[in-house]
Amino acid sequence: MSIKLDEIKKREKGLKIINNKIQTEGINSLIDLTGLAGGFDVTPEDISLLETYAGPAVFDEKIQKLGIEHLGGEKVLPLNRTTSGIAAMIITYVKEGTKIVHYLPEKPGHPSIPRTAQLVGADYVEYTDINDFEITDNTSLVVITGTTMDHEVISEDDFRYVIEKAKEKDIMVFVDDASGARLRRAVYNQPTAIDLGADLSVTSTDKLMEGPRGGLMAGSKKLIDEIKLTVNQYGWEAQAPLVVGMIKGLKKYSPERIREAYVQKDKLIQKLIEEGLKPLPTPTGFMFKEDEIKNVIINKVGDMNVPSDIIATVYSMVLLENYNIVTIPAVGMPGASKTIRIDWSAKDSDKLTMEQMVTAITDTFDKTAHICQENKIEQELYN
Ligand SMILES: *Cc1c(COP(=O)(O)O)cnc(C)c1O
């Protein structure tokens, strides 16, 4: 029997575990190492402004200034999510029967891009090898992902090459810089997407910065106003409370913590290797992809007919239940990556030592193996 992952049910279970921990042990007991911990650091004064019409006016001026400093461009547009910005941009500029060409350091691209391509009836193609990259004549949009969901970072050379090819054909370039707007820049000293020549870029205000979940798009006044119209029509704009949180997150943001984790993670990875594991490095931590998680489990209990996305989700759930460590597979939106990624730049990493981290990882492999062996997978994921 091969089972299929129910993404809605597993997320409800993950959130239920979190809620129980908050009720019994308090919010500080959680250790969020997703790198998208978010933050909502608003003051009573901010809240009193929210109750008047003054709020949106005051906040818009601030978000414009901070957003442009962070992303470049002439104007920014605060959004409900990065996903809403991507959808609005494609709906605004991509006509039926044309093609979206996407260059990214590693597949897959964020699901919002192919989903909206399908919605407008456009073809969609992803390239991960710069030597294969091509822009055919019916292309209406070139997308670049600056840093993938698994934190794979594009090289500046590839970034510039794709932009140059798009400019030769006078095609709009949009950059999905959800975490790249910070990772690419802090760790690799790359310029903003706009400074590299992109027409538009979007970032997630909760990724590697202490802001709420939301999106912020930057570009020229003309383009941003065109997208803003679509965004308003579909109801995808960020409301004032979200914008206040973004302002606080941007003010607090410092690339220092990211750079520190970039150096420290090597030590952490070494310790895991000493335990016989094969973690992959990320710019600010390490990860186990779903196939590798399955490999480790198979080595412990023998081959099994269970898909790797399920095993990785079980792992994430067990890590949350036993060690209070939050990773994406247990709580992410449907379609989110099933990679177990630990972001050592997350502020909650201060709550545990490297040794404790290593113990949590190795013990969770043992516990996950046990659950698979005992056929308790569905119980673990959904009940
Ligand atoms: C997180 C992410 C998104 C989507 O952000 P949401 O705020 O969840 O809508 C899009 N693209 C990439 C590369 C991401 O990492």
Coordinates of C-alpha atoms and ligand atoms in Angstrom, one line a residue:
M1 CA 0.0 0.0 0.0
S2 CA 1.4 3.4 -1.0
I3 CA 0.0 6.3 0.9
K4 CA -0.4 9.9 -0.4
L5 CA 0.3 13.0 1.7
D6 CA -2.7 15.0 2.8
E7 CA -1.2 18.5 2.9
I8 CA -4.2 20.2 4.6
K9 CA -4.5 17.6 7.3
K10 CA -0.8 17.4 8.1
R11 CA -0.6 21.2 8.5
E12 CA -3.6 21.2 10.8
K13 CA -1.8 18.6 12.9
G14 CA 1.4 20.6 12.9
L15 CA -0.4 23.7 14.0
K16 CA -2.3 21.8 16.7
I17 CA 1.0 20.6 18.2
I18 CA 2.3 24.2 18.2
N19 CA -0.9 25.4 19.8
N20 CA -0.7 22.8 22.5
K21 CA 2.9 23.7 23.3
I22 CA 2.1 27.3 23.5
Q23 CA -0.8 26.6 25.9
T24 CA 1.2 24.3 28.2
E25 CA 4.9 25.4 27.9
G26 CA 4.5 29.0 26.6
I27 CA 5.5 30.6 23.3
N28 CA 9.2 30.8 24.3
S29 CA 9.3 27.0 24.4
L30 CA 9.1 26.9 20.6
I31 CA 12.3 26.9 18.6
D32 CA 11.5 28.2 15.1
L33 CA 14.4 27.4 12.8
T34 CA 12.5 27.8 9.5
G35 CA 14.1 31.1 8.7
L36 CA 10.7 32.5 8.3
A37 CA 9.9 33.1 11.9
G38 CA 8.4 36.4 11.1
G39 CA 7.8 39.1 13.7
F40 CA 5.3 41.7 14.5
D41 CA 6.9 44.2 16.7
V42 CA 4.3 46.9 16.9
T43 CA 3.9 49.5 19.7
P44 CA 0.6 50.8 21.3
E45 CA 1.3 54.0 19.3
D46 CA 1.4 52.2 16.0
I47 CA -1.9 50.5 17.0
S48 CA -3.6 53.8 17.9
L49 CA -2.6 55.1 14.4
L50 CA -4.2 52.0 12.9
E51 CA -7.6 53.1 14.3
T52 CA -7.5 56.3 12.2
Y53 CA -7.2 57.3 8.6
A54 CA -3.8 58.8 9.5
G55 CA -2.3 55.3 9.8
P56 CA -2.2 54.3 6.1
A57 CA -0.8 57.7 5.2
V58 CA 2.0 57.7 7.7
F59 CA 2.8 54.0 7.0
D60 CA 2.9 54.4 3.3
E61 CA 5.5 57.1 3.4
K62 CA 7.7 55.0 5.7
I63 CA 7.4 51.7 3.8
Q64 CA 8.3 53.6 0.5
K65 CA 11.5 54.9 2.0
L66 CA 12.6 51.7 3.7
G67 CA 11.4 49.4 0.9
I68 CA 13.3 51.3 -1.7
E69 CA 16.4 51.3 0.4
H70 CA 16.1 47.5 0.8
L71 CA 15.1 46.6 -2.8
G72 CA 16.0 49.5 -5.0
G73 CA 13.6 50.9 -7.6
E74 CA 11.4 54.0 -7.6
K75 CA 8.4 52.7 -5.8
V76 CA 7.3 49.7 -3.6
L77 CA 4.1 47.9 -3.3
P78 CA 3.3 46.0 0.0
L79 CA 1.3 42.8 -0.6
N80 CA -0.6 40.2 1.4
R81 CA 1.9 37.6 0.3
T82 CA 4.8 37.2 -2.2
T83 CA 2.5 34.8 -4.0
S84 CA -0.2 37.5 -4.5
G85 CA 2.5 39.8 -6.0
I86 CA 3.6 37.1 -8.4
A87 CA 0.1 36.3 -9.4
A88 CA -0.9 40.0 -10.0
M89 CA 2.3 40.6 -12.0
I90 CA 1.6 37.6 -14.3
I91 CA -2.1 38.5 -14.7
T92 CA -1.1 42.1 -15.6
Y93 CA 1.6 41.3 -18.2
V94 CA 1.3 37.8 -19.5
K95 CA -1.1 37.2 -22.4
E96 CA -2.7 33.8 -23.3
G97 CA -0.6 31.8 -25.7
T98 CA 2.7 33.5 -24.8
K99 CA 5.5 32.0 -22.7
I100 CA 7.1 32.6 -19.4
V101 CA 10.8 31.6 -19.2
H102 CA 12.2 31.0 -15.8
Y103 CA 15.8 30.8 -14.8
L104 CA 16.6 29.4 -11.4
P105 CA 19.6 27.8 -9.7
E106 CA 17.7 24.7 -8.9
K107 CA 14.2 23.3 -9.5
P108 CA 11.5 23.7 -8.7
G109 CA 10.3 27.3 -8.9
H110 CA 7.7 28.5 -6.4
P111 CA 4.4 26.9 -7.3
S112 CA 2.7 30.3 -7.6
I113 CA 4.5 30.9 -10.9
P114 CA 3.4 27.8 -12.9
R115 CA 0.0 28.0 -11.3
T116 CA -0.6 31.6 -12.5
A117 CA 0.9 30.8 -15.9
Q118 CA -1.7 28.1 -16.2
L119 CA -4.4 30.4 -15.0
V120 CA -3.7 32.9 -17.8
G121 CA -3.1 30.2 -20.4
A122 CA 0.6 30.8 -20.9
D123 CA 3.3 28.2 -21.5
Y124 CA 5.9 27.9 -18.8
V125 CA 9.5 26.6 -18.9
E126 CA 12.2 26.4 -16.2
Y127 CA 15.9 26.3 -16.9
T128 CA 18.6 25.5 -14.3
D129 CA 21.6 25.2 -16.7
I130 CA 22.7 28.5 -18.1
N131 CA 24.0 26.8 -21.2
D132 CA 20.5 25.6 -22.1
F133 CA 18.8 28.9 -21.3
E134 CA 16.9 30.4 -24.3
I135 CA 14.2 33.0 -24.9
T136 CA 12.0 32.1 -27.8
D137 CA 10.0 34.7 -29.8
N138 CA 6.7 34.2 -28.1
T139 CA 8.1 34.9 -24.7
S140 CA 6.3 37.6 -22.7
L141 CA 8.1 37.4 -19.4
V142 CA 11.5 36.3 -18.0
V143 CA 11.5 35.3 -14.4
I144 CA 14.7 34.8 -12.3
T145 CA 14.7 33.2 -8.9
G146 CA 17.4 34.9 -6.8
T147 CA 17.4 32.2 -4.1
T148 CA 15.3 29.1 -4.2
M149 CA 13.0 27.8 -1.5
D150 CA 15.9 25.5 -0.5
H151 CA 18.2 28.6 -0.3
E152 CA 20.2 27.7 -3.5
V153 CA 21.6 31.1 -4.6
I154 CA 22.0 32.2 -8.2
S155 CA 25.5 33.3 -9.3
E156 CA 25.9 37.0 -10.2
D157 CA 27.2 36.0 -13.6
D158 CA 24.2 33.9 -14.4
F159 CA 21.9 36.7 -13.1
R160 CA 23.6 39.2 -15.4
Y161 CA 23.6 36.9 -18.4
V162 CA 19.8 36.2 -18.2
I163 CA 19.1 39.9 -17.9
E164 CA 21.3 40.7 -20.9
K165 CA 19.5 38.0 -23.0
A166 CA 16.1 39.4 -22.0
K167 CA 17.1 43.0 -22.7
E168 CA 18.3 42.0 -26.2
K169 CA 14.8 41.0 -26.9
D170 CA 13.2 43.8 -24.9
I171 CA 11.4 41.4 -22.6
M172 CA 10.4 42.3 -19.0
V173 CA 12.4 40.7 -16.2
F174 CA 10.8 39.8 -12.9
V175 CA 12.9 38.5 -10.0
D176 CA 11.4 36.3 -7.3
D177 CA 13.8 37.4 -4.6
A178 CA 11.7 36.0 -1.7
S179 CA 14.7 35.3 0.5
G180 CA 17.3 36.3 -2.1
A181 CA 16.9 40.0 -1.4
R182 CA 18.7 39.2 1.9
L183 CA 20.7 36.0 1.3
R184 CA 22.1 36.9 -2.1
R185 CA 23.1 40.3 -0.8
A186 CA 24.3 39.6 2.8
V187 CA 26.3 36.5 2.0
Y188 CA 27.5 37.0 -1.5
N189 CA 27.5 40.8 -1.7
Q190 CA 25.4 40.8 -4.8
P191 CA 23.5 44.0 -5.8
T192 CA 19.7 44.4 -5.6
A193 CA 17.8 42.7 -8.4
I194 CA 16.8 46.2 -9.7
D195 CA 20.4 47.4 -9.7
L196 CA 21.3 44.3 -11.7
G197 CA 18.9 45.5 -14.3
A198 CA 15.6 43.7 -13.5
D199 CA 12.4 45.6 -14.1
L200 CA 10.6 44.2 -11.0
S201 CA 11.5 42.2 -7.9
V202 CA 9.5 40.9 -5.0
T203 CA 10.6 39.7 -1.5
S204 CA 9.0 37.9 1.4
T205 CA 8.9 40.1 4.5
D206 CA 9.2 37.2 6.9
K207 CA 12.2 35.5 5.4
L208 CA 15.5 36.0 7.1
M209 CA 14.1 39.2 8.6
E210 CA 11.8 39.8 11.6
G211 CA 8.7 40.9 9.7
P212 CA 5.2 39.5 9.2
R213 CA 4.4 37.1 6.4
G214 CA 3.8 39.4 3.4
G215 CA 5.3 40.5 0.2
L216 CA 7.0 43.7 -1.0
M217 CA 7.5 44.4 -4.7
A218 CA 9.8 47.1 -6.2
G219 CA 10.2 48.6 -9.6
S220 CA 9.5 51.7 -11.6
K221 CA 6.6 54.0 -10.7
K222 CA 4.9 53.0 -14.0
L223 CA 5.1 49.2 -13.5
I224 CA 4.3 49.3 -9.8
D225 CA 1.2 51.4 -10.5
E226 CA 0.0 49.0 -13.2
I227 CA 0.4 46.0 -10.9
K228 CA -1.2 47.9 -8.0
L229 CA -4.3 48.2 -10.0
T230 CA -4.6 44.4 -10.5
V231 CA -3.6 43.9 -6.8
N232 CA -6.5 46.2 -5.7
Q233 CA -8.9 44.5 -8.0
Y234 CA -8.2 41.1 -6.6
G235 CA -7.9 42.3 -3.0
W236 CA -4.2 41.3 -2.6
E237 CA -2.8 44.4 -1.1
A238 CA -1.3 44.4 2.4
Q239 CA -3.6 46.1 4.9
A240 CA -2.2 48.7 7.3
P241 CA -1.5 46.3 10.2
L242 CA 0.7 44.2 8.0
V243 CA 2.5 47.3 6.6
V244 CA 3.4 48.5 10.1
G245 CA 4.9 45.1 10.9
M246 CA 6.9 45.2 7.6
I247 CA 8.2 48.7 8.6
K248 CA 9.5 47.3 11.9
G249 CA 11.0 44.3 10.3
L250 CA 12.9 46.4 7.7
K251 CA 14.1 48.8 10.4
K252 CA 15.4 45.9 12.5
Y253 CA 17.0 44.0 9.6
S254 CA 20.8 43.5 9.9
P255 CA 22.8 41.3 7.5
E256 CA 25.3 40.6 10.4
R257 CA 23.4 37.7 11.8
I258 CA 23.2 36.1 8.4
R259 CA 26.9 36.5 7.8
E260 CA 27.7 35.0 11.3
A261 CA 25.6 31.9 10.6
Y262 CA 27.3 31.6 7.2
V263 CA 30.6 31.1 9.1
Q264 CA 29.2 29.0 12.0
K265 CA 27.3 26.5 10.0
D266 CA 30.4 24.7 8.9
K267 CA 31.1 23.6 12.4
L268 CA 27.6 22.3 12.8
I269 CA 27.8 20.4 9.6
Q270 CA 31.1 18.8 10.7
K271 CA 29.4 17.5 13.8
L272 CA 26.6 16.0 11.8
I273 CA 29.1 14.3 9.5
E274 CA 30.8 12.8 12.5
E275 CA 27.5 11.2 13.3
G276 CA 27.5 9.5 10.0
L277 CA 24.9 11.9 8.4
K278 CA 25.1 13.7 5.1
P279 CA 23.7 17.2 5.5
L280 CA 23.9 19.6 2.6
P281 CA 25.1 23.1 3.4
T282 CA 22.8 26.1 2.9
P283 CA 24.1 29.7 3.2
T284 CA 23.0 29.9 6.8
G285 CA 22.7 26.3 8.0
F286 CA 22.1 22.9 6.6
M287 CA 19.4 20.7 5.1
F288 CA 18.3 17.2 4.4
K289 CA 16.3 16.7 1.3
E290 CA 13.5 14.3 1.3
D291 CA 15.4 11.6 -0.7
E292 CA 18.3 11.7 1.8
I293 CA 15.9 11.4 4.8
K294 CA 14.4 8.4 3.2
N295 CA 17.9 6.9 2.6
V296 CA 18.8 7.3 6.2
I297 CA 15.6 5.6 7.3
I298 CA 16.0 2.8 4.9
N299 CA 19.5 2.2 6.2
K300 CA 18.0 1.8 9.6
V301 CA 14.9 -0.3 8.9
G302 CA 15.2 -1.6 5.4
D303 CA 13.4 -0.7 2.1
M304 CA 9.8 0.4 2.3
N305 CA 7.0 1.5 -0.1
V306 CA 6.5 4.9 1.4
P307 CA 7.1 8.1 -0.6
S308 CA 9.9 10.3 0.5
D309 CA 7.7 13.4 1.0
I310 CA 5.7 11.5 3.6
I311 CA 8.8 10.3 5.5
A312 CA 10.3 13.9 5.5
T313 CA 7.0 15.2 6.8
V314 CA 6.9 12.6 9.6
Y315 CA 10.5 13.6 10.5
S316 CA 9.5 17.3 10.7
M317 CA 6.5 16.4 12.9
V318 CA 8.6 14.3 15.2
L319 CA 11.2 17.0 15.5
L320 CA 8.4 19.4 16.5
E321 CA 6.7 17.1 19.0
N322 CA 9.9 16.0 20.8
Y323 CA 12.2 18.9 20.5
N324 CA 9.9 21.9 19.9
I325 CA 11.9 22.6 16.7
V326 CA 9.8 24.0 13.9
T327 CA 10.7 23.1 10.3
I328 CA 8.7 23.7 7.2
P329 CA 7.3 20.2 6.1
A330 CA 5.1 19.9 9.2
V331 CA 3.6 23.4 9.0
G332 CA 4.1 24.7 5.5
M333 CA 1.4 25.5 3.0
P334 CA 0.4 22.8 0.5
G335 CA 3.2 22.4 -2.1
A336 CA 5.9 23.8 0.2
S337 CA 9.2 22.1 0.1
K338 CA 9.6 18.9 2.1
T339 CA 13.3 19.6 2.8
I340 CA 14.3 19.7 6.5
R341 CA 16.1 23.0 6.5
I342 CA 17.7 24.4 9.6
D343 CA 18.4 28.1 9.6
W344 CA 21.1 28.9 12.1
S345 CA 20.7 32.6 11.6
A346 CA 17.1 32.4 13.0
K347 CA 16.9 34.2 16.3
D348 CA 15.6 31.1 18.0
S349 CA 18.9 29.3 17.3
D350 CA 20.1 31.1 20.5
K351 CA 17.9 28.7 22.4
L352 CA 20.0 25.7 21.8
T353 CA 23.7 24.7 21.6
M354 CA 25.2 23.0 18.6
E355 CA 25.4 19.7 20.6
Q356 CA 21.7 19.9 21.4
M357 CA 20.9 20.6 17.8
V358 CA 22.9 17.5 16.7
T359 CA 21.2 15.3 19.3
A360 CA 17.8 16.5 18.1
I361 CA 18.6 15.6 14.5
T362 CA 20.1 12.2 15.1
D363 CA 17.4 11.1 17.7
T364 CA 14.7 12.3 15.3
F365 CA 16.0 10.0 12.6
D366 CA 15.8 7.1 15.1
K367 CA 12.3 8.0 16.1
T368 CA 11.1 8.4 12.5
A369 CA 12.6 5.0 11.6
H370 CA 10.6 3.5 14.5
I371 CA 7.3 5.1 13.4
C372 CA 7.8 3.8 9.8
Q373 CA 8.7 0.4 11.1
E374 CA 5.7 0.2 13.3
N375 CA 3.3 1.4 10.6
K376 CA 2.3 4.5 12.6
I377 CA 2.8 7.0 9.9
E378 CA -0.8 8.1 9.4
Q379 CA -1.4 8.4 13.1
E380 CA 1.8 10.6 13.4
L381 CA 0.8 12.8 10.5
Y382 CA -2.9 13.3 11.0
N383 CA -4.1 12.4 14.5
Ligands
LIG1 C1 8.6 31.8 0.1 C2 8.7 31.9 -1.4 C3 7.7 32.5 -2.2 C4 6.3 32.8 -1.6 O1 6.2 33.6 -0.5 P1 4.8 33.6 0.3 O2 4.9 34.8 1.2 O3 4.7 32.3 1.0 O4 3.7 33.8 -0.7 C5 7.9 32.6 -3.5 N1 9.1 32.3 -4.1 C6 10.1 31.8 -3.3 C7 11.5 31.5 -4.0 C8 10.0 31.6 -2.0 O5 11.0 31.1 -1.3

